[in-house]
mmCIF file of C-alpha atoms and ligand atoms in Angstrom:
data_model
loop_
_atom_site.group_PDB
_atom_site.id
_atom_site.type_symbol
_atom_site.label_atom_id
_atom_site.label_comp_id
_atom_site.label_asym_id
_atom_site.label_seq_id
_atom_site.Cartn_x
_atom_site.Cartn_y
_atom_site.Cartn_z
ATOM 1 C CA UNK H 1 0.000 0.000 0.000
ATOM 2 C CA UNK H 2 1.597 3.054 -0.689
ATOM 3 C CA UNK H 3 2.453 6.608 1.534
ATOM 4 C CA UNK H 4 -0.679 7.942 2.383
ATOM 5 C CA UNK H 5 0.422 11.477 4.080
ATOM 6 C CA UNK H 6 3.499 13.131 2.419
ATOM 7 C CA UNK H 7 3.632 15.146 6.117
ATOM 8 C CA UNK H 8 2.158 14.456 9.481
ATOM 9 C CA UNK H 9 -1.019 15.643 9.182
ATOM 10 C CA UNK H 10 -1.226 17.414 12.363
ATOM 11 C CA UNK H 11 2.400 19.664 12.599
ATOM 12 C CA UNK H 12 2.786 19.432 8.916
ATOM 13 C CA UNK H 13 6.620 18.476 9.344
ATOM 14 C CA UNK H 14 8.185 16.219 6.654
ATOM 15 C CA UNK H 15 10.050 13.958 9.354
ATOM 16 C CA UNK H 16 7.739 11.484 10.327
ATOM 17 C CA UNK H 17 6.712 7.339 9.698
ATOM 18 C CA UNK H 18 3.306 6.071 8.748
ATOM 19 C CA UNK H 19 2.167 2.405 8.988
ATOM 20 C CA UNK H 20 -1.638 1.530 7.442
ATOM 21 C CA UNK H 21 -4.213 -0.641 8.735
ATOM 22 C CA UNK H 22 -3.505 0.063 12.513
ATOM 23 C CA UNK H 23 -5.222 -2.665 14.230
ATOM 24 C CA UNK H 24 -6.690 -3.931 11.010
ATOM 25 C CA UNK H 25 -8.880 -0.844 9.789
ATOM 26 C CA UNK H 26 -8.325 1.484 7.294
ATOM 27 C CA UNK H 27 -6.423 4.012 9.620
ATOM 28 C CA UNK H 28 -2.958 4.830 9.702
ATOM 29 C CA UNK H 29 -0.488 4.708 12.685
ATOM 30 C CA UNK H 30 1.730 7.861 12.836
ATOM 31 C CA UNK H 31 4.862 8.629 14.821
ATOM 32 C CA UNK H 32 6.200 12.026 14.696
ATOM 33 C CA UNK H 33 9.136 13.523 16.860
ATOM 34 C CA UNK H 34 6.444 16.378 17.813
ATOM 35 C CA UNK H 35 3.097 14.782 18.062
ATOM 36 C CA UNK H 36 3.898 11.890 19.574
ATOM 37 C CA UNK H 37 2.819 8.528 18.530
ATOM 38 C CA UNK H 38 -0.557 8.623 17.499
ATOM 39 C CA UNK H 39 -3.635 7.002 15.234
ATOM 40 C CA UNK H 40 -6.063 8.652 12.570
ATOM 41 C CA UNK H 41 -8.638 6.757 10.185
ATOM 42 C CA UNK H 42 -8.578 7.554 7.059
ATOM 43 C CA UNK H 43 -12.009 9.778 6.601
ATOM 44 C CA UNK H 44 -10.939 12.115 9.520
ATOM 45 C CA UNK H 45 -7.440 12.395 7.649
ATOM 46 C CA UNK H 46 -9.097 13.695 4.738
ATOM 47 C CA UNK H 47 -11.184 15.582 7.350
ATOM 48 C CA UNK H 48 -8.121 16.897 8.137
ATOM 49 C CA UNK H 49 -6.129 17.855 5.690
ATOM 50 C CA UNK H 50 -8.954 19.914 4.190
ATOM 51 C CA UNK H 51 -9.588 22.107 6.765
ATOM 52 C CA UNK H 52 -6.133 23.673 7.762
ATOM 53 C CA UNK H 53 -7.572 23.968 10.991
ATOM 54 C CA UNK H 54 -6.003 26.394 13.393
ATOM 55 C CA UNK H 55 -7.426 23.391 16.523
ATOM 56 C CA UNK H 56 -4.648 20.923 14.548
ATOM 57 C CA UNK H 57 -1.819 22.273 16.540
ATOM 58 C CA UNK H 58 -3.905 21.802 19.817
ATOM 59 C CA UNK H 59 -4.538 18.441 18.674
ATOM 60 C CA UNK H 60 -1.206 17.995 18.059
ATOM 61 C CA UNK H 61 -1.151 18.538 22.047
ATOM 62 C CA UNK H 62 -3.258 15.649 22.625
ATOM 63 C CA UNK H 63 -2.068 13.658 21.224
ATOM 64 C CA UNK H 64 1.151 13.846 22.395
ATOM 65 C CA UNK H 65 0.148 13.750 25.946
ATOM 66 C CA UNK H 66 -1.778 10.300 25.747
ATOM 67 C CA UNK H 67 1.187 9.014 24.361
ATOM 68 C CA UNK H 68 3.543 10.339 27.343
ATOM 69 C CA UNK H 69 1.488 9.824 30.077
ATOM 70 C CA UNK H 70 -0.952 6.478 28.911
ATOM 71 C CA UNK H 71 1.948 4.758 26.512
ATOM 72 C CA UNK H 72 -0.657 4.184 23.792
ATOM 73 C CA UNK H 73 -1.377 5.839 20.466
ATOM 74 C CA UNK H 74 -5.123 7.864 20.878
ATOM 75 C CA UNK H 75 -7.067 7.756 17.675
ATOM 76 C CA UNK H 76 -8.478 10.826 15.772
ATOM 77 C CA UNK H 77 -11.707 10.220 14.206
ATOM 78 C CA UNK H 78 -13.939 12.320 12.139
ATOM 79 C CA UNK H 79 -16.093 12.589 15.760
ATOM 80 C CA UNK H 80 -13.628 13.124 18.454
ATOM 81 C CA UNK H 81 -10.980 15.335 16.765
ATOM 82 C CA UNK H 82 -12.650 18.826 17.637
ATOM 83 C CA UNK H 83 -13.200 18.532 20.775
ATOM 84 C CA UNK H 84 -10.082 16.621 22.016
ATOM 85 C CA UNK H 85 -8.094 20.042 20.359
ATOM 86 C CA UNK H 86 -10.626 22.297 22.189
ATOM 87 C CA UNK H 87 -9.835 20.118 25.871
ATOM 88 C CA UNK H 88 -6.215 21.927 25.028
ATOM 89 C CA UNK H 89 -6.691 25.185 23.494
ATOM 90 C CA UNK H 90 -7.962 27.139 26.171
ATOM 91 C CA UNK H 91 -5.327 26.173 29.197
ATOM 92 C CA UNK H 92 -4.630 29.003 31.531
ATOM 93 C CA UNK H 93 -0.665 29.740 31.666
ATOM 94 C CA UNK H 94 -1.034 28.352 35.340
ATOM 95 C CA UNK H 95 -2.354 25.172 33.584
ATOM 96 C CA UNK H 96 0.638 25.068 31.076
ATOM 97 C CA UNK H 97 3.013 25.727 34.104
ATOM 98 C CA UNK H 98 1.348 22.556 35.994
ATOM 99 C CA UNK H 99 1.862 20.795 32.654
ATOM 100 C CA UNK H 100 5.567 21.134 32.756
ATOM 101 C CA UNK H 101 6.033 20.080 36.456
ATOM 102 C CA UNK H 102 3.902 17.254 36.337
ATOM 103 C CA UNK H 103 6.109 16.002 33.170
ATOM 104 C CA UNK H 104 9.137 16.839 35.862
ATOM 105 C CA UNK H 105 7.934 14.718 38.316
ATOM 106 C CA UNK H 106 6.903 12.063 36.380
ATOM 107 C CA UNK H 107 10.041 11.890 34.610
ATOM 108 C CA UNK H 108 12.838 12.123 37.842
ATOM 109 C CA UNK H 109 13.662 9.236 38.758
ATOM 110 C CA UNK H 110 15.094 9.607 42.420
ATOM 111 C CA UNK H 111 14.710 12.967 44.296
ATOM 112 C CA UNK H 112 17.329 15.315 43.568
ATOM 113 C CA UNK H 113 18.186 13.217 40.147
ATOM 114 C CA UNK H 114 18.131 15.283 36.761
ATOM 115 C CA UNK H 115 15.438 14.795 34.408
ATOM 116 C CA UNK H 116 15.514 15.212 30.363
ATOM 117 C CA UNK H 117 13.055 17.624 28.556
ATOM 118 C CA UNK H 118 13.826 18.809 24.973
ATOM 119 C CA UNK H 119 11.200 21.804 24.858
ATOM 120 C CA UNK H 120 12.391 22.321 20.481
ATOM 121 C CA UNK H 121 10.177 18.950 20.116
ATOM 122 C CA UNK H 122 8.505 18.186 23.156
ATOM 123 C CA UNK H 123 6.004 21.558 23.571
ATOM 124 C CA UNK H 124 3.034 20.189 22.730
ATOM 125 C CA UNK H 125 3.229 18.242 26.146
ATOM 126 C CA UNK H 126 2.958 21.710 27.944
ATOM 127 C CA UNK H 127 -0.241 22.407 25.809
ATOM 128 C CA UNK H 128 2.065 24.857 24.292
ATOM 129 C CA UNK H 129 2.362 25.450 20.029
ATOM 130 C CA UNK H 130 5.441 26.386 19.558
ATOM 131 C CA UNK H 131 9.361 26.148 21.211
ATOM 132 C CA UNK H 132 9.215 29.478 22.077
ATOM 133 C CA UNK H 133 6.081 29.499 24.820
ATOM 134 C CA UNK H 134 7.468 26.627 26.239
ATOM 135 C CA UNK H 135 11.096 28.095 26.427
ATOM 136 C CA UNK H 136 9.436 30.811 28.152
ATOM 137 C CA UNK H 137 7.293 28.667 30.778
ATOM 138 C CA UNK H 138 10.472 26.537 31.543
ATOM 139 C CA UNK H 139 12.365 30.222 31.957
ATOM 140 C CA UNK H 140 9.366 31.405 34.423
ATOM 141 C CA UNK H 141 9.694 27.701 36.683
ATOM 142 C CA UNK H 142 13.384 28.555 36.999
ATOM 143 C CA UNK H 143 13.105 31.952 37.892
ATOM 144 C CA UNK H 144 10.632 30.328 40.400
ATOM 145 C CA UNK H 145 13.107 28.221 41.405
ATOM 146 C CA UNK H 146 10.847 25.490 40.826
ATOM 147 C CA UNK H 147 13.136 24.029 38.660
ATOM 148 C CA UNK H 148 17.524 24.432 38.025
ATOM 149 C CA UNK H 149 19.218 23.872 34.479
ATOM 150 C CA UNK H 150 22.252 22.135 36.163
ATOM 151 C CA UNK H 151 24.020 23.094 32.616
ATOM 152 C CA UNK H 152 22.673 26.719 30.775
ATOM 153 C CA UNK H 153 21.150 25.816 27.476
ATOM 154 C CA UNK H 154 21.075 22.057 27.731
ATOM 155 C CA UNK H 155 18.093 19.852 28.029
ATOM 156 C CA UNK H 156 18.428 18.200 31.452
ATOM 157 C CA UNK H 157 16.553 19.971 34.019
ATOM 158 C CA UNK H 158 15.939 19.505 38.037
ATOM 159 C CA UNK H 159 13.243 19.846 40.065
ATOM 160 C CA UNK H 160 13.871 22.248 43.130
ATOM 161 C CA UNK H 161 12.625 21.741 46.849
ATOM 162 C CA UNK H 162 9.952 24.697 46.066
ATOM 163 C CA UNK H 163 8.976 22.833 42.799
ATOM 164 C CA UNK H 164 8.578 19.758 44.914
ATOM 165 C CA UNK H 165 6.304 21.428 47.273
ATOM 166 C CA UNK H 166 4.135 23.003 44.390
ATOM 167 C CA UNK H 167 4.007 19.680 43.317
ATOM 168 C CA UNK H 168 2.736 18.132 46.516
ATOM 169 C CA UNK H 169 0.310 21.272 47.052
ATOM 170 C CA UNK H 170 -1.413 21.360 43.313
ATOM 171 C CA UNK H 171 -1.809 17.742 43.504
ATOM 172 C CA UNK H 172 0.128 17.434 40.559
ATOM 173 C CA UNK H 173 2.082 13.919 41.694
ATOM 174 C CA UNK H 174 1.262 10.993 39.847
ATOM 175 C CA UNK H 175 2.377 9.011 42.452
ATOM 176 C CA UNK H 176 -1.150 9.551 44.234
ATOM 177 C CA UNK H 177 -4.732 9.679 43.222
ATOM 178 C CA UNK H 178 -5.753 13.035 43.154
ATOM 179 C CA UNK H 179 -9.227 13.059 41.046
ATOM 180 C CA UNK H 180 -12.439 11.188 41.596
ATOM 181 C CA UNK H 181 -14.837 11.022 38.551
ATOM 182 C CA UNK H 182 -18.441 9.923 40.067
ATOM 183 C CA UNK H 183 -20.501 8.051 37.267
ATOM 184 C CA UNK H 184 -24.364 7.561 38.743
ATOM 185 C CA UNK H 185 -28.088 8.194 37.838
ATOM 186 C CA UNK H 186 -29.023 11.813 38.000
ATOM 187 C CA UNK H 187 -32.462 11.078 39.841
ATOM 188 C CA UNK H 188 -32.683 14.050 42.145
ATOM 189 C CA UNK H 189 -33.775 11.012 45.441
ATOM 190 C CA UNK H 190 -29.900 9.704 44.948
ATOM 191 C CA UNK H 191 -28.454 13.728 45.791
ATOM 192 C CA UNK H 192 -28.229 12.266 49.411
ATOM 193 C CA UNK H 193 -26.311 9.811 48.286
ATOM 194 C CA UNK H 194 -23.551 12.085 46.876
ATOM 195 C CA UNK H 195 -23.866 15.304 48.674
ATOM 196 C CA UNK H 196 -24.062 13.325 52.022
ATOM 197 C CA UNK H 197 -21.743 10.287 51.118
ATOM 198 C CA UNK H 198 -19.933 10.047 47.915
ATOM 199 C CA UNK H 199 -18.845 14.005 48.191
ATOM 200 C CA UNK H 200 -17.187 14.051 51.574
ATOM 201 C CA UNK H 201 -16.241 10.194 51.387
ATOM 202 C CA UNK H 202 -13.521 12.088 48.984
ATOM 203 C CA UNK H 203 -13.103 15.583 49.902
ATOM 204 C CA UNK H 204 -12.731 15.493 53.066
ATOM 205 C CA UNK H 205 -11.903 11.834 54.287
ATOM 206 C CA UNK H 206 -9.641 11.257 52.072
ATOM 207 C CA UNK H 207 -8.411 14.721 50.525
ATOM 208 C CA UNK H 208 -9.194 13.960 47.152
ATOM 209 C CA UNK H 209 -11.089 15.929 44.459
ATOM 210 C CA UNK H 210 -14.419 14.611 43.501
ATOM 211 C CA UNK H 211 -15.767 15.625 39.826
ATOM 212 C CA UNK H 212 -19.437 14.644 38.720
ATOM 213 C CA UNK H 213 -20.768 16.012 35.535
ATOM 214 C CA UNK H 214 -23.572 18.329 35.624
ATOM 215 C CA UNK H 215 -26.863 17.223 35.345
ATOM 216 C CA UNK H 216 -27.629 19.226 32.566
ATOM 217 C CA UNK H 217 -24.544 18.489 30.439
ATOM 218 C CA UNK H 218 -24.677 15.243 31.004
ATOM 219 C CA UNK H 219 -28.251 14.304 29.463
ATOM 220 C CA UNK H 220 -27.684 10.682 29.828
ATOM 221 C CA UNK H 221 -25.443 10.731 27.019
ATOM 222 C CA UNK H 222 -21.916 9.422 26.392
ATOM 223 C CA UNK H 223 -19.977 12.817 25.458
ATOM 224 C CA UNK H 224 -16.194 13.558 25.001
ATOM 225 C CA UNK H 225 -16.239 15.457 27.537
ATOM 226 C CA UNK H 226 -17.682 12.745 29.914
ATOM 227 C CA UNK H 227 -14.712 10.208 28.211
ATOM 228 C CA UNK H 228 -11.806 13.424 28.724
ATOM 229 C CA UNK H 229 -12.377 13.681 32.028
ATOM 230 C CA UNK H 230 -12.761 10.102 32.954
ATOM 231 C CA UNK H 231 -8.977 10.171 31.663
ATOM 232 C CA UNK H 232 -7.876 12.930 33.835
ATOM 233 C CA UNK H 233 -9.088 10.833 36.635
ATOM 234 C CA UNK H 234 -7.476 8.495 38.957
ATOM 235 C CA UNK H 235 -10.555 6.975 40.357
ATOM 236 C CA UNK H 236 -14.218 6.068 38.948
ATOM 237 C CA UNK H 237 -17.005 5.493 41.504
ATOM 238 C CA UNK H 238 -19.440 3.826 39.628
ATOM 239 C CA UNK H 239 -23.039 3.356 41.534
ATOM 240 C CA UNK H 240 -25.361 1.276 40.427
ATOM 241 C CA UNK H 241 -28.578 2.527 41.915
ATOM 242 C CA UNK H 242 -31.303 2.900 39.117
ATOM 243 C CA UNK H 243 -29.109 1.084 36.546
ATOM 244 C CA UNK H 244 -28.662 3.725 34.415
ATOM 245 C CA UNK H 245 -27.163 2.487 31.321
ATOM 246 C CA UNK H 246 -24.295 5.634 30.965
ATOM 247 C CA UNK H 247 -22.890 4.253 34.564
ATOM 248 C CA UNK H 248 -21.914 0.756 32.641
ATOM 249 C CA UNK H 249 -20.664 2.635 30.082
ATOM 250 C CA UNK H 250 -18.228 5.168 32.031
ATOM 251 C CA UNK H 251 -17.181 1.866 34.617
ATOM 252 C CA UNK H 252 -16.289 0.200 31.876
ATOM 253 C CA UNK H 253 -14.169 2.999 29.945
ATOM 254 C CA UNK H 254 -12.424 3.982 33.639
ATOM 255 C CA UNK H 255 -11.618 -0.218 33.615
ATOM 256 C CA UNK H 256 -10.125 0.197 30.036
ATOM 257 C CA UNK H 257 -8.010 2.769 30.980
ATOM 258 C CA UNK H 258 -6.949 1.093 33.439
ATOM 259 C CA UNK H 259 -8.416 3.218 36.645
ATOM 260 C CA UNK H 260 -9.261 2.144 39.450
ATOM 261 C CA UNK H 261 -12.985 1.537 39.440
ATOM 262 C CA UNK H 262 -15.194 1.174 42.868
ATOM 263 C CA UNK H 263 -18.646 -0.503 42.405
ATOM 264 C CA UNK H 264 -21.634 0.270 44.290
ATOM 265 C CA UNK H 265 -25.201 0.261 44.685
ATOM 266 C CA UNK H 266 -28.181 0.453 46.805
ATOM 267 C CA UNK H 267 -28.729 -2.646 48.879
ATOM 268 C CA UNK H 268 -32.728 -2.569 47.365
ATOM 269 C CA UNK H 269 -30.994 -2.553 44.125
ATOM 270 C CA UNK H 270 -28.443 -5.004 44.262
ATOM 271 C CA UNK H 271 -30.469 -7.533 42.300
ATOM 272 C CA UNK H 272 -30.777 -4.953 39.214
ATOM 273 C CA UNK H 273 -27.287 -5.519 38.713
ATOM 274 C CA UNK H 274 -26.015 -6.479 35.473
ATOM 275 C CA UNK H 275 -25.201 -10.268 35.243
ATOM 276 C CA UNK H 276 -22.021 -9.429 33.767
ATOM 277 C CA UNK H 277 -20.392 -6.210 36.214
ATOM 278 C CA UNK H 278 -22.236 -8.597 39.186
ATOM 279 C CA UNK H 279 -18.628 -10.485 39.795
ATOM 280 C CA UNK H 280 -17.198 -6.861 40.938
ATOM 281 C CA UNK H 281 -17.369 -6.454 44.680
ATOM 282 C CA UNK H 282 -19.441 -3.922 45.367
ATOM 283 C CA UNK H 283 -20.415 -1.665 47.944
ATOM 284 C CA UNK H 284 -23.939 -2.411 49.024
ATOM 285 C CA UNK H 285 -25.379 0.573 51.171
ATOM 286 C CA UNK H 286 -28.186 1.647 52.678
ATOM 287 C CA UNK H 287 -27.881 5.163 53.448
ATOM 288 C CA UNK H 288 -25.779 8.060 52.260
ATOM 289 C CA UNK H 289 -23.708 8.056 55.960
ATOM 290 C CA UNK H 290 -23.092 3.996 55.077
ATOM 291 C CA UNK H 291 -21.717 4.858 52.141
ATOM 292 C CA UNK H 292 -19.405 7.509 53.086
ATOM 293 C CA UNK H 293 -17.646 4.954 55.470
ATOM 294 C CA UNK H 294 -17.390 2.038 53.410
ATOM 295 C CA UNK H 295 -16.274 4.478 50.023
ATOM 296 C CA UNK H 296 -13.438 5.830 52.422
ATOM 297 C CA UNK H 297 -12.350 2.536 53.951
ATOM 298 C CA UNK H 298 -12.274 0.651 49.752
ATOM 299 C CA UNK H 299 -9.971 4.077 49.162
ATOM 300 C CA UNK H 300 -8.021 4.374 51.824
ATOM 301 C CA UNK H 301 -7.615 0.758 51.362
ATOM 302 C CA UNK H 302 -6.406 0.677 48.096
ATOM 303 C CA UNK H 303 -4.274 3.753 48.119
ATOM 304 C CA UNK H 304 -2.843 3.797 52.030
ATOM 305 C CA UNK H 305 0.966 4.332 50.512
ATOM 306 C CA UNK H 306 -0.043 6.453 47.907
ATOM 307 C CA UNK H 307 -1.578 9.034 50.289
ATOM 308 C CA UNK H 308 0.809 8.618 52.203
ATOM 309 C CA UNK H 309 3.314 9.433 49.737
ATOM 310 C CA UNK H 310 1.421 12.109 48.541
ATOM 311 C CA UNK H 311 2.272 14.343 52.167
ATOM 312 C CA UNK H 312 5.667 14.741 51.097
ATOM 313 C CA UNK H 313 8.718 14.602 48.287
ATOM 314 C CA UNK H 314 10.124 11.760 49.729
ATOM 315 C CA UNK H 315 10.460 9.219 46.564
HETATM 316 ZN ZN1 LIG O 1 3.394 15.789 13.928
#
C-alpha cells in the first residue's frame, strides 16, 4: 500500500513514519518527533487535511500527551478530533506551568536526580504550540526556582525543593490519586447519596477531588467530555442505583483505561445488577452516611501508601 500522508497531518513536518491498517482498519499509525505517537482513520485524515484547521496544533497537544502519560497511540476520528483540540486550546498559563512540572515529576527518577526535557520537540506536552512558549514557561519555573538547568542551554533539568512542594500542594504527583470522577443516575432522590456520602467520602476523608458532571450536560449521554475527564481521573465510583445504562458505560471505559474503578449500589438494588459487572465487589449501602464509610475505607484501602506518599517529596 503506498504513503498515504506526504507530512504528518497534524504539525505538517516532513520527518515522520506512517504504517496503514492500525489494528486492522483502514487508519494509519503515525509517529512524529512532535506529536507523539498517534492514530487517525482515514475519513478524519481527509477531514483533516482539508480544513487547515487552526485546533490541529492543539490536537497535536493531545495527542502527544496520551502518548507520554498512557503509553498508547489515541485515535483521531472524524467525531472526536474537535473537541479533544478544544480540551487543550484554552489552558490558563497556570495550567501550562502545571503541565511542565507534572512532566518533571513524572520523569525524575530519584529525588534530587536530573530529568531530560527537549522543549524544540517536546512543547506540545505543555499544551504549548510552539518552542518558544514553552522556552518561556520553563524560563518562568526557573526563575521560580521550581526548577535548576544544572548546565545553561542544555536539556536536562531539576526539580527544586519549592517545585517539589508546588508539586505536593497542586496535587500534581502521579504518584497519588488526586481526582475522583463519580458516574451515577441523576435522579434528584440519589443527591443524598452524593452530597451526604460520595462528596465528603472524597473531599474530606480522604483529601481527594471529587468531579461529577452536571446534570444538565450530562443528558444521559456518552460525550467527550464525559470520556476526557474520565482520563484525567485516577478513580471512577461507579453506583449502580437505578441502573442507568451511561454508569456501565463510564465503569467500563475507567476499567479500560486502566483506573481504578469502585462498584456500588443500593442494597434494594443489588439484584438490578447487570449479570455481567455482578462479579465486581461492590459496595452495598443503605444510606448516604453507610456509604461515606465504606467508600473511604475501599480508598483508603487501596491507596494507604499512595496518600501517604502524597504528604511529602520523599520518593
Ligand atoms: Zn506531527
Amino acid at each position: 500500500m503506498p504513503d498515504f500522508f506526504t507530512k504528518c497531518p497534524l504539525c505538517l513536518r516532513e520527518q515522520f513514519k506512517q504504517s496503514p491498517m492500525y489494528q486492522g482498519r483502514d487508519a494509519y499509525l503515525v509517529e512524529c518527533l512532535i506529536c507523539g505517537t498517534y492514530a487517525i482513520s482515514r475519513t478524519a485524515a481527509v477531514n483533516l487535511s482539508d480544513s487547515h484547521d487552526e485546533l490541529l496544533p492543539w490536537l497535536s497537544c493531545h495527542t502527544r500527551q496520551v502518548w507520554e502519560e498512557e503509553a498508547r497511540p489515541f485515535e483521531i476520528l472524524t467525531t472526536n478530533w474537535r473537541s479533544m483540540a478544544e480540551l487543550h486550546k484554552s489552558t490558563s498559563l497556570s495550567q501550562k506551568l502545571d503541565k511542565l512540572l507534572k512532566v518533571a515529576e513524572r520523569r525524575t527518577e530519584v529525588l534530587g536526580s536530573a530529568f531530560r526535557f527537549d522543549h524544540g520537540v517536546e512543547f506540545p506536552l505543555l499544551d504549548a504550540i510552539s518552542h518558544e512558549t514553552a522556552g518561556f514557561l520553563i524560563l518562568h519555573a526557573i526563575e521560580m526556582s521550581l526548577l535548576s538547568q544544572p548546565h545553561a542551554g542544555g536539556v536536562y533539568y531539576k526539580i527544586g525543593f519549592a517545585g517539589w512542594q508546588y508539586i505536593e500542594r497542586t496535587g500534581l504527583s502521579s504518584q497519588a490519586p488526586a481526582r475522583v470522577f463519580v458516574a451515577m443516575s441523576f435522579k434528584p432522590e440519589l443527591n443524598p447519596a452524593y452530597d451526604d456520602g460520595i462528596k465528603p467520602a472524597v473531599e474530606n476523608d480522604c483529601l481527594l477531588s471529587c468531579y461529577r458532571i452536571d446534570r444538565e450536560e450530562h443528558n444521559d449521554k456518552i460525550c467527550d467530555r464525559i470520556l476526557a475527564d474520565i482520563r484525567r481521573s485516577h478513580i471512577v465510583v461507579a453506583d449502580f442505583t437505578n441502573n442507568a445504562a451511561g454508569v456501565y458505560f463510564e465503569a467500563g471505559f475507567g476499567l479500560a483505561l486502566g483506573k481504578t474503578v469502585i462498584w456500588s449500589v443500593r442494597e434494594d438494588h443489588l439484584k438490578d445488577v447487570h449479570f455481567d459487572t455482578r462479579q465486581y465487589n461492590h459496595i452495598v449501602w443503605k444510606n448516604p452516611e453507610d456509604l461515606r464509610t465504606s467508600l473511604r475505607d475501599r480508598i483508603q484501602a487501596k491507596f494507604q501508601d499512595a496518600v501517604n506518599r502524597s504528604h511529602g517529596p520523599s520518593r
